[in-house]
Amino acid sequence: HRSIVPCAPPNPSMPRQKSAPSQLHQAVPASASASASQVPGSTLILRVRHPDGTDRLSVHPMQRLKSVREQLAELHNVGSVARILLFRDVGCTEALDDIDDDEAIGPEGLGFAHGDMISMKMKPQPASAKAKRPGTSTAEGSGAGAASSAKRVKSLSGGEFTRDGKTPRDIAVSFMILDAKLSGEALYSQMSAAARVDAVRTGRVETETSMKGKKQMLTVRFVGNRKRYEERGPSYTLEELVSIVREISTRQTTSSRRTSSSSSHLLNAEEIARRSPAMFWSLHTFAPGGTFEERVEAVLALARADV
């Protein structure tokens, strides 16, 4: 015979203790996470490790490495993009060189996926640049005189810009997909874009053309929103501008999600300055017309006439 021992009644003086629930860690298949980071049009988070910590950049998979350097230069208030050195590994032995700058950052280009980390170092500022002290007076007036003052004073901001693609079609696609990048940090900061527009509308711009091999280059010195800039990069010819604008206009008007009058949604000074400095300065330099808006309308008219 088994003796049954009754359970002791609960002691009201002792508080009840809850047992901690066990935690269940469910592994996500690697293939699922990889496919999620490669959804067309989606953004990915790129972690950038540097001596002061880690930055988290929201970038588009088709964004070029050069624009990532520009983002980091603006984020760290570095005047020259050339001072930004990027590496694939933590030990900074596998450099992402200048030849990689035109490659897309995502899986179809350099191969980076959502959450990947790169390393950043910064070239020391030249001793001659450190010795120079920026002027204290603000720029006044307009025209070449104000722009020339940017020569005498160290530029406070600026850098190099690149072509947005090899063909007019590629350039138009890159120009239009920027909307997908704006959920995070924009490819081009609003501040720089606003300065470009302000400089053009107040006439405080000086441009200079030169040749680099077979490519025509632009150097632009301007004063926008009381700040001096100098930017350099390749230019688009008038013929290329007409083809690019035609591609953009055609893609917008044939889209079922847009109306036929939506070309003005993107082809205006503010959007062009934000999306493509190369296109913005090429329009200002080579397109016929007086104001920037007149130059855009002139190129649009040429694009429609060639259809």
Short mmCIF file of C-alpha atoms in Angstrom, two decimals, residues 68-189:
data_model
loop_
_atom_site.label_atom_id
_atom_site.label_comp_id
_atom_site.label_asym_id
_atom_site.label_seq_id
_atom_site.Cartn_x
_atom_site.Cartn_y
_atom_site.Cartn_z
CA VAL A 68 28.86 56.57 -50.73
CA ARG A 69 32.21 58.35 -50.35
CA GLU A 70 30.38 61.65 -50.88
CA GLN A 71 27.82 60.76 -48.20
CA LEU A 72 30.61 60.00 -45.74
CA ALA A 73 32.51 63.16 -46.65
CA GLU A 74 29.44 65.29 -45.90
CA LEU A 75 28.60 63.29 -42.78
CA HIS A 76 32.09 63.86 -41.35
CA ASN A 77 32.44 67.41 -42.72
CA VAL A 78 35.39 66.50 -44.94
CA GLY A 79 36.00 69.00 -47.73
CA SER A 80 37.55 66.55 -50.21
CA VAL A 81 36.11 63.16 -51.12
CA ALA A 82 39.66 62.02 -51.93
CA ARG A 83 40.40 61.92 -48.20
CA ILE A 84 37.86 59.12 -47.66
CA LEU A 85 39.56 55.70 -47.87
CA LEU A 86 37.32 52.60 -47.81
CA PHE A 87 38.24 48.95 -47.22
CA ARG A 88 36.39 45.65 -47.39
CA ASP A 89 37.94 44.23 -44.21
CA VAL A 90 38.41 45.29 -40.59
CA GLY A 91 42.19 45.23 -40.94
CA CYS A 92 42.05 47.78 -43.78
CA THR A 93 44.10 45.60 -46.14
CA GLU A 94 41.58 45.15 -49.00
CA ALA A 95 41.11 48.65 -50.37
CA LEU A 96 38.13 49.76 -52.43
CA ASP A 97 40.10 51.74 -55.01
CA ASP A 98 39.11 54.54 -57.38
CA ILE A 99 38.48 51.95 -60.09
CA ASP A 100 35.60 50.66 -57.96
CA ASP A 101 33.94 54.09 -57.69
CA ASP A 102 31.64 53.56 -60.69
CA GLU A 103 30.50 50.13 -59.44
CA ALA A 104 27.13 49.65 -57.75
CA ILE A 105 27.42 49.00 -54.03
CA GLY A 106 24.85 46.17 -53.96
CA PRO A 107 24.93 42.45 -54.82
CA GLU A 108 25.03 43.07 -58.57
CA GLY A 109 28.10 45.30 -58.28
CA LEU A 110 30.60 45.16 -55.43
CA GLY A 111 28.55 42.46 -53.72
CA PHE A 112 27.54 44.13 -50.45
CA ALA A 113 24.28 43.04 -48.83
CA HIS A 114 22.07 44.39 -46.06
CA GLY A 115 24.02 44.70 -42.79
CA ASP A 116 27.49 44.27 -44.29
CA MET A 117 30.36 46.27 -42.79
CA ILE A 118 33.19 48.17 -44.44
CA SER A 119 36.05 50.09 -42.86
CA MET A 120 36.92 53.73 -43.34
CA LYS A 121 40.11 55.69 -42.83
CA MET A 122 40.64 59.37 -43.45
CA LYS A 123 43.71 60.81 -45.14
CA PRO A 124 45.33 63.50 -42.99
CA GLN A 125 44.70 67.05 -44.12
CA PRO A 126 47.73 68.53 -45.94
CA ALA A 127 49.85 70.84 -43.80
CA SER A 128 49.43 73.68 -46.32
CA ALA A 129 45.65 73.43 -46.04
CA LYS A 130 45.83 73.46 -42.24
CA ALA A 131 47.91 76.62 -42.27
CA LYS A 132 45.34 78.52 -44.32
CA ARG A 133 42.66 80.31 -42.39
CA PRO A 134 39.31 80.83 -44.11
CA GLY A 135 38.22 84.44 -44.61
CA THR A 136 35.78 85.97 -42.19
CA SER A 137 33.92 88.24 -44.59
CA THR A 138 30.78 87.00 -46.31
CA ALA A 139 30.39 87.10 -50.08
CA GLU A 140 28.30 89.92 -51.45
CA GLY A 141 27.16 90.90 -54.91
CA SER A 142 26.74 88.63 -57.88
CA GLY A 143 28.37 87.51 -61.10
CA ALA A 144 32.01 86.60 -61.67
CA GLY A 145 33.29 88.89 -58.92
CA ALA A 146 31.53 86.97 -56.17
CA ALA A 147 32.48 83.61 -57.68
CA SER A 148 36.11 84.70 -57.98
CA SER A 149 36.19 85.30 -54.24
CA ALA A 150 35.77 81.55 -53.89
CA LYS A 151 39.24 81.19 -55.46
CA ARG A 152 40.90 83.34 -52.84
CA VAL A 153 39.30 81.55 -49.90
CA LYS A 154 39.54 77.86 -49.20
CA SER A 155 36.31 76.15 -50.27
CA LEU A 156 34.20 75.23 -47.28
CA SER A 157 32.50 72.36 -49.05
CA GLY A 158 32.36 70.51 -52.34
CA GLY A 159 34.15 67.64 -54.00
CA GLU A 160 34.04 65.56 -57.15
CA PHE A 161 31.00 64.29 -58.97
CA THR A 162 30.84 61.48 -61.54
CA ARG A 163 28.81 60.49 -64.56
CA ASP A 164 25.55 58.83 -63.59
CA GLY A 165 25.95 56.12 -66.23
CA LYS A 166 27.58 55.24 -69.54
CA THR A 167 24.60 55.81 -71.86
CA PRO A 168 21.71 58.33 -71.80
CA ARG A 169 19.37 55.47 -70.86
CA ASP A 170 21.55 54.44 -67.90
CA ILE A 171 21.81 58.07 -66.77
CA ALA A 172 18.03 58.53 -66.97
CA VAL A 173 17.39 55.35 -64.97
CA SER A 174 19.89 56.39 -62.29
CA PHE A 175 18.32 59.86 -62.20
CA MET A 176 14.81 58.49 -61.67
CA ILE A 177 15.52 55.74 -59.14
CA LEU A 178 16.84 58.22 -56.58
CA ASP A 179 13.35 58.25 -55.02
CA ALA A 180 14.09 54.77 -53.71
CA LYS A 181 17.24 56.03 -51.97
CA LEU A 182 15.55 58.83 -50.12
CA SER A 183 14.06 56.59 -47.44
CA GLY A 184 17.48 56.86 -45.77
CA GLU A 185 20.22 59.37 -46.34
CA ALA A 186 19.88 61.13 -49.69
CA LEU A 187 22.58 60.58 -52.42
CA TYR A 188 23.04 64.34 -52.50
CA SER A 189 22.27 66.42 -49.42
#
